[in-house]
Tab-separated table of C-alpha atoms and ligand atoms in Angstrom:
chain	number	residue	atom	x	y	z
A	1	MET	CA	-8.180	33.721	-17.827
A	2	ARG	CA	-4.918	34.071	-15.888
A	3	ILE	CA	-1.716	32.442	-17.025
A	4	VAL	CA	1.138	32.262	-14.551
A	5	GLU	CA	4.426	31.870	-16.379
A	6	VAL	CA	6.876	29.823	-14.332
A	7	SER	CA	9.768	29.195	-16.735
A	8	PRO	CA	12.329	31.438	-14.988
A	9	ARG	CA	11.733	29.483	-11.753
A	10	ASP	CA	10.331	25.998	-12.394
A	11	GLY	CA	11.792	25.944	-15.893
A	12	LEU	CA	15.352	26.591	-14.810
A	13	GLN	CA	15.660	25.242	-11.253
A	14	ASN	CA	16.499	21.755	-12.482
A	15	GLU	CA	19.108	22.809	-15.039
A	16	LYS	CA	22.709	22.117	-14.118
A	17	THR	CA	24.353	24.429	-16.689
A	18	PRO	CA	24.657	27.845	-15.014
A	19	ILE	CA	22.643	30.453	-16.888
A	20	PRO	CA	23.980	34.023	-16.654
A	21	THR	CA	21.671	36.504	-14.922
A	22	ASP	CA	21.437	38.723	-17.998
A	23	GLN	CA	20.119	35.786	-20.043
A	24	LYS	CA	17.451	35.133	-17.432
A	25	ALA	CA	16.531	38.822	-17.522
A	26	ARG	CA	16.256	38.706	-21.322
A	27	LEU	CA	14.051	35.605	-21.053
A	28	ILE	CA	11.716	37.511	-18.725
A	29	LEU	CA	11.700	40.533	-21.026
A	30	ASN	CA	10.847	38.285	-24.005
A	31	LEU	CA	8.045	36.648	-22.031
A	32	VAL	CA	6.404	39.919	-21.045
A	33	GLN	CA	6.882	41.358	-24.530
A	34	SER	CA	4.890	38.390	-25.847
A	35	GLY	CA	2.007	39.530	-23.624
A	36	LEU	CA	2.427	37.490	-20.445
A	37	VAL	CA	1.752	39.524	-17.310
A	38	GLU	CA	2.330	37.191	-14.360
A	39	VAL	CA	5.804	35.702	-14.110
A	40	GLU	CA	7.335	33.667	-11.293
A	41	VAL	CA	10.897	34.871	-11.642
A	42	GLY	CA	12.818	32.738	-9.165
A	43	SER	CA	12.980	31.544	-5.617
A	44	PHE	CA	14.448	32.407	-2.241
A	45	VAL	CA	15.371	28.836	-1.454
A	46	ALA	CA	18.730	27.815	0.006
A	47	PRO	CA	21.362	28.359	-2.726
A	48	GLN	CA	23.105	25.103	-1.818
A	49	TRP	CA	19.835	23.285	-2.593
A	50	VAL	CA	19.135	25.017	-5.920
A	51	PRO	CA	22.312	26.770	-7.147
A	52	GLN	CA	20.739	27.803	-10.476
A	53	LEU	CA	18.440	30.304	-8.746
A	54	ALA	CA	20.995	31.753	-6.319
A	55	ASP	CA	21.128	35.031	-8.280
A	56	ILE	CA	17.560	36.082	-7.470
A	57	ARG	CA	18.676	39.416	-5.977
A	58	GLU	CA	20.639	40.464	-9.073
A	59	LEU	CA	17.864	39.193	-11.348
A	60	TRP	CA	15.134	40.990	-9.399
A	61	GLU	CA	17.059	44.270	-9.563
A	62	CYS	CA	17.803	43.794	-13.255
A	63	ILE	CA	14.190	43.126	-14.322
A	64	HIS	CA	12.967	46.126	-12.384
A	65	GLN	CA	15.096	48.337	-14.617
A	66	GLN	CA	13.321	46.974	-17.685
A	67	PRO	CA	10.502	48.966	-19.348
A	68	PHE	CA	6.898	48.552	-18.119
A	69	SER	CA	8.000	46.544	-15.081
A	70	SER	CA	5.551	48.414	-12.878
A	71	ASN	CA	2.595	46.940	-14.832
A	72	LEU	CA	3.783	43.376	-14.399
A	73	LEU	CA	3.105	40.879	-11.660
A	74	TYR	CA	6.414	39.341	-10.674
A	75	SER	CA	6.518	36.762	-7.911
A	76	ALA	CA	8.975	34.386	-6.286
A	77	LEU	CA	8.977	31.185	-4.264
A	78	VAL	CA	9.607	31.363	-0.511
A	79	PRO	CA	10.278	28.180	1.508
A	80	ASN	CA	10.821	29.486	5.048
A	81	GLU	CA	11.379	32.559	7.229
A	82	LYS	CA	14.947	32.994	6.086
A	83	GLY	CA	13.818	33.069	2.448
A	84	HIS	CA	11.009	35.419	3.415
A	85	ALA	CA	13.418	37.868	5.030
A	86	ARG	CA	15.409	37.923	1.771
A	87	ALA	CA	12.203	38.534	-0.199
A	88	ILE	CA	11.085	41.376	2.057
A	89	GLU	CA	14.462	43.060	1.750
A	90	LEU	CA	13.952	43.243	-2.014
A	91	GLY	CA	10.325	44.367	-1.750
A	92	VAL	CA	8.835	41.198	-3.238
A	93	SER	CA	5.130	41.612	-2.500
A	94	ARG	CA	3.898	38.539	-4.404
A	95	ILE	CA	5.216	35.343	-2.899
A	96	ALA	CA	4.512	31.661	-3.374
A	97	LEU	CA	4.778	29.317	-0.402
A	98	PHE	CA	5.036	25.633	-1.180
A	99	THR	CA	4.087	22.388	0.448
A	100	ALA	CA	2.549	19.123	-0.763
A	101	ALA	CA	-0.052	16.487	-0.110
A	102	SER	CA	2.675	13.985	0.775
A	103	ASP	CA	5.031	14.098	3.752
A	104	ALA	CA	7.531	11.932	1.898
A	105	PHE	CA	7.782	14.629	-0.762
A	106	THR	CA	7.966	17.657	1.547
A	107	LEU	CA	10.707	15.937	3.518
A	108	LYS	CA	12.798	15.519	0.365
A	109	ASN	CA	11.917	18.927	-1.050
A	110	ILE	CA	12.034	21.247	1.954
A	111	ASN	CA	13.246	19.004	4.767
A	112	MET	CA	9.955	19.404	6.672
A	113	THR	CA	6.725	17.517	7.139
A	114	ILE	CA	3.556	19.080	5.731
A	115	GLU	CA	2.582	20.138	9.254
A	116	GLN	CA	5.959	21.781	9.907
A	117	SER	CA	5.764	23.644	6.608
A	118	LEU	CA	2.262	24.951	7.360
A	119	LEU	CA	3.326	26.054	10.812
A	120	GLY	CA	6.097	28.150	9.277
A	121	PHE	CA	3.742	29.663	6.690
A	122	GLU	CA	1.411	31.091	9.303
A	123	SER	CA	3.853	33.668	10.597
A	124	ILE	CA	5.217	34.360	7.107
A	125	ILE	CA	1.707	35.263	5.886
A	126	GLN	CA	1.098	37.481	8.913
A	127	THR	CA	4.370	39.364	8.472
A	128	HIS	CA	3.804	39.613	4.744
A	129	ARG	CA	0.371	41.212	5.117
A	130	GLN	CA	1.817	43.763	7.542
A	131	LYS	CA	4.702	44.664	5.219
A	132	PHE	CA	2.854	45.024	1.925
A	133	SER	CA	-0.501	46.650	1.178
A	134	ASN	CA	-0.422	45.006	-2.278
A	135	SER	CA	0.568	41.562	-1.001
A	136	PHE	CA	-0.367	38.394	-2.838
A	137	VAL	CA	0.324	34.986	-1.385
A	138	ARG	CA	0.049	31.781	-3.358
A	139	GLY	CA	0.212	28.367	-1.712
A	140	TYR	CA	1.434	25.488	-3.845
A	141	VAL	CA	0.240	21.972	-3.117
A	142	SER	CA	2.501	19.481	-4.910
A	143	THR	CA	1.979	15.780	-5.651
A	144	ILE	CA	-1.788	16.138	-6.137
A	145	PHE	CA	-2.120	12.764	-7.866
A	146	GLU	CA	0.959	10.815	-6.965
A	147	CYS	CA	4.098	11.213	-4.915
A	148	PRO	CA	7.314	9.827	-6.404
A	149	TYR	CA	8.185	8.411	-2.954
A	150	ALA	CA	4.825	7.501	-1.381
A	151	GLY	CA	2.668	6.561	-4.380
A	152	ARG	CA	-0.955	7.473	-5.002
A	153	ILE	CA	-2.447	10.471	-3.231
A	154	THR	CA	-6.177	10.710	-2.523
A	155	PRO	CA	-8.214	13.813	-3.437
A	156	ARG	CA	-9.182	14.008	0.261
A	157	ALA	CA	-5.522	14.376	1.288
A	158	VAL	CA	-5.117	17.220	-1.202
A	159	ARG	CA	-8.302	18.917	0.020
A	160	THR	CA	-7.073	18.766	3.626
A	161	VAL	CA	-3.925	20.739	2.749
A	162	ILE	CA	-5.872	23.182	0.531
A	163	ASP	CA	-8.275	23.911	3.394
A	164	LYS	CA	-5.429	24.615	5.787
A	165	LEU	CA	-3.768	27.002	3.334
A	166	LEU	CA	-7.020	28.840	2.626
A	167	GLU	CA	-7.788	29.077	6.350
A	168	MET	CA	-4.390	30.693	6.816
A	169	GLY	CA	-5.404	33.288	4.258
A	170	VAL	CA	-3.486	32.492	1.076
A	171	ASP	CA	-4.983	34.304	-1.921
A	172	GLU	CA	-4.885	31.213	-4.103
A	173	VAL	CA	-3.680	27.650	-4.146
A	174	SER	CA	-1.812	26.165	-7.079
A	175	LEU	CA	-2.321	22.437	-7.445
A	176	GLY	CA	0.761	20.693	-8.801
A	177	ASP	CA	0.946	17.434	-10.691
A	178	THR	CA	4.641	17.503	-9.892
A	179	THR	CA	5.651	14.460	-11.908
A	180	GLY	CA	3.168	14.949	-14.752
A	181	ILE	CA	1.448	11.661	-14.136
A	182	GLY	CA	-2.275	12.443	-13.984
A	183	CYS	CA	-5.012	11.998	-16.568
A	184	PRO	CA	-8.333	13.884	-16.850
A	185	VAL	CA	-10.140	11.181	-14.886
A	186	GLU	CA	-7.948	12.074	-11.902
A	187	THR	CA	-8.309	15.822	-12.487
A	188	ARG	CA	-12.097	15.414	-12.472
A	189	ALA	CA	-11.961	13.303	-9.304
A	190	LEU	CA	-9.978	16.051	-7.585
A	191	ILE	CA	-12.347	18.720	-8.893
A	192	ASN	CA	-15.226	16.779	-7.285
A	193	GLU	CA	-13.413	17.143	-3.986
A	194	LEU	CA	-13.063	20.930	-4.369
A	195	GLN	CA	-16.712	21.774	-3.793
A	196	GLY	CA	-17.242	25.037	-1.926
A	197	ILE	CA	-13.889	26.519	-2.923
A	198	PRO	CA	-14.199	29.573	-5.204
A	199	LYS	CA	-12.797	28.547	-8.591
A	200	GLU	CA	-10.787	31.761	-8.955
A	201	LYS	CA	-8.774	30.722	-5.891
A	202	VAL	CA	-7.499	27.593	-7.621
A	203	ALA	CA	-4.659	27.488	-10.143
A	204	TRP	CA	-3.599	24.301	-11.916
A	205	HIS	CA	0.062	23.453	-12.337
A	206	PHE	CA	0.508	20.510	-14.657
A	207	HIS	CA	3.828	19.034	-15.637
A	208	ASP	CA	3.810	17.341	-19.027
A	209	THR	CA	6.131	14.392	-18.478
A	210	ARG	CA	3.751	11.993	-20.223
A	211	GLY	CA	1.964	14.396	-22.569
A	212	THR	CA	-1.234	14.582	-20.490
A	213	ALA	CA	-1.016	18.203	-19.300
A	214	ILE	CA	-3.205	19.797	-21.962
A	215	ALA	CA	-5.878	17.122	-21.500
A	216	ASN	CA	-5.888	17.993	-17.804
A	217	VAL	CA	-6.173	21.699	-18.626
A	218	SER	CA	-9.148	20.870	-20.825
A	219	ALA	CA	-10.858	19.017	-17.966
A	220	ALA	CA	-10.278	21.922	-15.555
A	221	LEU	CA	-11.369	24.485	-18.143
A	222	ASP	CA	-14.602	22.555	-18.778
A	223	ALA	CA	-15.250	22.611	-15.036
A	224	GLY	CA	-14.946	26.427	-14.999
A	225	PHE	CA	-11.386	26.962	-13.733
A	226	SER	CA	-9.423	29.774	-15.317
A	227	VAL	CA	-5.932	29.987	-13.765
A	228	PHE	CA	-3.158	27.887	-15.273
A	229	ASP	CA	0.588	27.749	-14.720
A	230	ALA	CA	2.848	27.015	-17.660
A	231	SER	CA	6.471	27.282	-18.698
A	232	ALA	CA	7.665	28.615	-22.044
A	233	GLY	CA	9.395	25.984	-24.148
A	234	GLY	CA	8.068	23.325	-21.781
A	235	LEU	CA	11.142	23.858	-19.614
A	236	GLY	CA	10.961	22.496	-16.122
A	237	GLY	CA	11.210	19.860	-13.470
A	238	CYS	CA	11.735	19.574	-9.777
A	239	PRO	CA	15.201	18.585	-8.522
A	240	TYR	CA	13.581	16.801	-5.572
A	241	ALA	CA	10.947	14.838	-7.522
A	242	LYS	CA	12.432	11.804	-9.206
A	243	GLY	CA	11.073	11.555	-12.756
A	244	ALA	CA	9.570	15.042	-12.930
A	245	GLY	CA	9.628	16.250	-16.526
A	246	GLY	CA	9.013	19.662	-18.013
A	247	ASN	CA	6.015	21.816	-17.263
A	248	LEU	CA	3.108	22.262	-19.600
A	249	ALA	CA	4.573	24.416	-22.391
A	250	THR	CA	3.054	27.903	-22.385
A	251	GLU	CA	3.025	27.766	-26.197
A	252	ASP	CA	0.820	24.636	-26.073
A	253	LEU	CA	-1.478	26.290	-23.534
A	254	ILE	CA	-1.792	29.521	-25.541
A	255	TYR	CA	-2.458	27.619	-28.756
A	256	PHE	CA	-5.067	25.434	-27.062
A	257	LEU	CA	-6.868	28.378	-25.439
A	258	GLU	CA	-6.851	30.671	-28.469
A	259	ARG	CA	-7.968	27.898	-30.814
A	260	SER	CA	-10.751	27.096	-28.329
A	261	GLY	CA	-11.939	30.706	-28.521
A	262	VAL	CA	-10.453	31.876	-25.216
A	263	PRO	CA	-8.459	35.097	-25.718
A	264	THR	CA	-5.120	35.238	-23.912
A	265	GLY	CA	-3.479	38.463	-25.107
A	266	VAL	CA	-0.281	36.521	-25.827
A	267	ASP	CA	1.494	36.593	-29.199
A	268	LEU	CA	2.378	32.953	-29.860
A	269	ASP	CA	5.092	33.754	-32.404
A	270	LEU	CA	6.917	36.077	-30.020
A	271	LEU	CA	6.489	33.605	-27.169
A	272	SER	CA	7.878	30.768	-29.282
A	273	ARG	CA	11.141	32.682	-29.685
A	274	ALA	CA	11.376	33.712	-26.023
A	275	THR	CA	13.363	30.698	-24.839
A	276	LEU	CA	15.656	30.219	-27.852
A	277	GLU	CA	18.718	31.881	-26.322
A	278	ILE	CA	18.452	29.874	-23.096
A	279	LEU	CA	17.802	26.625	-24.946
A	280	GLN	CA	21.000	27.266	-26.868
A	281	THR	CA	22.930	27.849	-23.630
A	282	LEU	CA	21.530	24.583	-22.302
A	283	GLY	CA	22.443	22.795	-25.544
A	284	LYS	CA	18.811	21.861	-26.131
A	285	LEU	CA	16.560	22.110	-29.152
A	286	PRO	CA	12.968	23.361	-28.849
A	287	THR	CA	10.569	20.470	-28.235
A	288	ALA	CA	7.235	22.044	-27.294
A	289	LYS	CA	4.776	21.182	-30.053
A	290	ALA	CA	3.046	24.545	-30.563
A	291	GLN	CA	6.430	26.249	-30.299
A	292	LEU	CA	7.855	24.043	-33.063
A	293	ALA	CA	4.806	24.668	-35.249
A	294	SER	CA	5.067	28.410	-34.737
A	295	LEU	CA	8.811	28.487	-35.418
A	296	ALA	CA	8.333	26.401	-38.575
A	297	SER	CA	5.595	28.665	-39.895
A	298	SER	CA	7.651	31.821	-39.374
A	299	GLU	CA	10.788	30.484	-41.086
B	1	HMG	P1	17.568	22.938	5.452
B	1	HMG	O1	18.923	22.418	5.048
B	1	HMG	O2	16.706	22.075	6.312
B	1	HMG	O3	17.719	24.375	6.133
B	1	HMG	O4	16.810	23.310	4.130
B	1	HMG	P2	18.248	24.805	7.544
B	1	HMG	O5	17.218	25.688	8.148
B	1	HMG	O6	18.742	23.612	8.327
B	1	HMG	O7	19.518	25.704	7.151
B	1	HMG	C1	20.682	25.156	6.540
B	1	HMG	C2	21.500	26.286	5.934
B	1	HMG	O8	20.786	26.882	4.854
B	1	HMG	C3	21.766	27.424	6.918
B	1	HMG	O9	23.000	28.027	6.535
B	1	HMG	C4	20.664	28.403	6.639
B	1	HMG	O10	20.966	29.716	6.992
B	1	HMG	C5	20.531	28.281	5.137
B	1	HMG	P3	24.377	27.714	7.314
B	1	HMG	O11	24.080	28.048	8.744
B	1	HMG	O12	24.631	26.236	7.083
B	1	HMG	O13	25.362	28.605	6.626
B	1	HMG	N1	19.179	28.587	4.658
B	1	HMG	C6	18.915	29.482	3.687
B	1	HMG	N2	19.706	30.275	2.928
B	1	HMG	C7	19.101	31.066	2.025
B	1	HMG	N3	17.760	31.085	1.830
B	1	HMG	C8	16.939	30.307	2.567
B	1	HMG	C9	17.520	29.459	3.542
B	1	HMG	N4	17.006	28.566	4.409
B	1	HMG	C10	18.020	28.058	5.099
B	1	HMG	N5	15.627	30.327	2.344
B	1	HMG	C11	15.177	24.585	2.885
B	1	HMG	C12	15.473	23.805	4.160
B	1	HMG	C13	13.701	24.829	2.827
B	1	HMG	C14	15.937	25.891	2.922
B	1	HMG	C15	15.688	23.759	1.682
B	1	HMG	O14	15.121	22.500	1.769
B	1	HMG	C16	15.312	24.359	0.342
B	1	HMG	O15	15.781	25.427	-0.021
B	1	HMG	N6	14.468	23.637	-0.407
B	1	HMG	C17	13.952	24.144	-1.678
B	1	HMG	C18	13.953	23.064	-2.703
B	1	HMG	C19	13.342	23.600	-3.975
B	1	HMG	O16	13.569	24.730	-4.382
B	1	HMG	N7	12.559	22.747	-4.652
B	1	HMG	C20	11.916	23.101	-5.891
B	1	HMG	C21	10.755	24.045	-5.734
B	1	HMG	S1	9.214	23.225	-5.357
B	1	HMG	C22	8.622	22.685	-6.890
B	1	HMG	O17	9.319	22.718	-7.854
B	1	HMG	C23	7.195	22.231	-7.003
B	1	HMG	C24	6.282	23.270	-7.667
B	1	HMG	O18	6.755	23.631	-8.951
B	1	HMG	C25	4.853	22.715	-7.786
B	1	HMG	C26	4.782	21.340	-8.442
B	1	HMG	O19	5.308	21.160	-9.553
B	1	HMG	O20	4.204	20.465	-7.811
B	1	HMG	C27	6.203	24.554	-6.825
B	2	MG	MG1	6.394	22.506	-10.777
């Protein structure tokens, strides 16, 4: 089982209240102290597009002064060559490229068509492999079920983009239900389309806008998949996807897995407290169900 914690990136990118870098660093420290190992800490996108994550350099330097950082797998989002150059400068060996199964979405999100985005990724991957012996490249495919601008997306359209990313040599794809709209029937239909792809190369990235994320995890788990993205406190959303709600809460995922007999190595009580400082800064109360239950039981 691999859990990729995305709260410092996906969780915060949509928040308008500026969060000080040291609070982000403390969030990351709390997350790894709870037992999480893989954390997507931010992104090298254009700061004018996502101001909240403009401090990635300071944050990256700060978290690398924290204890045990060498045992952790920190990654960051890269949209284009300019972002990649910034990532290389900081020595970021694990990167996540991102595109979608809908042109309408990629145009809003990264100002490119799917084809243009893939074209850019090719040289980024090549350069990245040359620069880092321990490189890891993830390729996100957003809008796997529905695009907020173009409507329903077919499993075939998703498969086409996955195949192109895998042919280019990404280490894994992460399949994003960007607006948290899908139900298990759709997850299973997409899984049917994934035949021939090694399951360990596929991560699932469910948003929980309508409360269906954990049901989708269950469907993917039953089918033998074992990599899931989640965001502590259920923070999250995409500024360029109308109606995108928070991600699947990591607390809900950990509870679900542990209770189902799948060990995660994560301490749910510690995790449930990890986001409290940032929630306070944002003027929000905790809402993730397993987080609330854990906080209530430790009062
Ligand atoms: P653009 O405006 O087309 O870029 O944006 P451009 O190449 O025309 O450049 C415009 C200016 O931005 C130039 O500066 C560039 O140098 C600069 P100027 O000459 O005007 O001073 N620039 C940059 N600066 C810093 N870093 C860069 C960079 N690139 C250009 N990387 C771009 C294109 C891709 C940059 C923009 O659209 C962008 O940053 N988009 C990112 C949006 C984003 O972060 N969305 C959320 C993440 S995706 C997501 O949440 C989905 C996911 O969670 C999965 C799921 O849920 O489905 C992953
Ligand atoms: Mg997302």
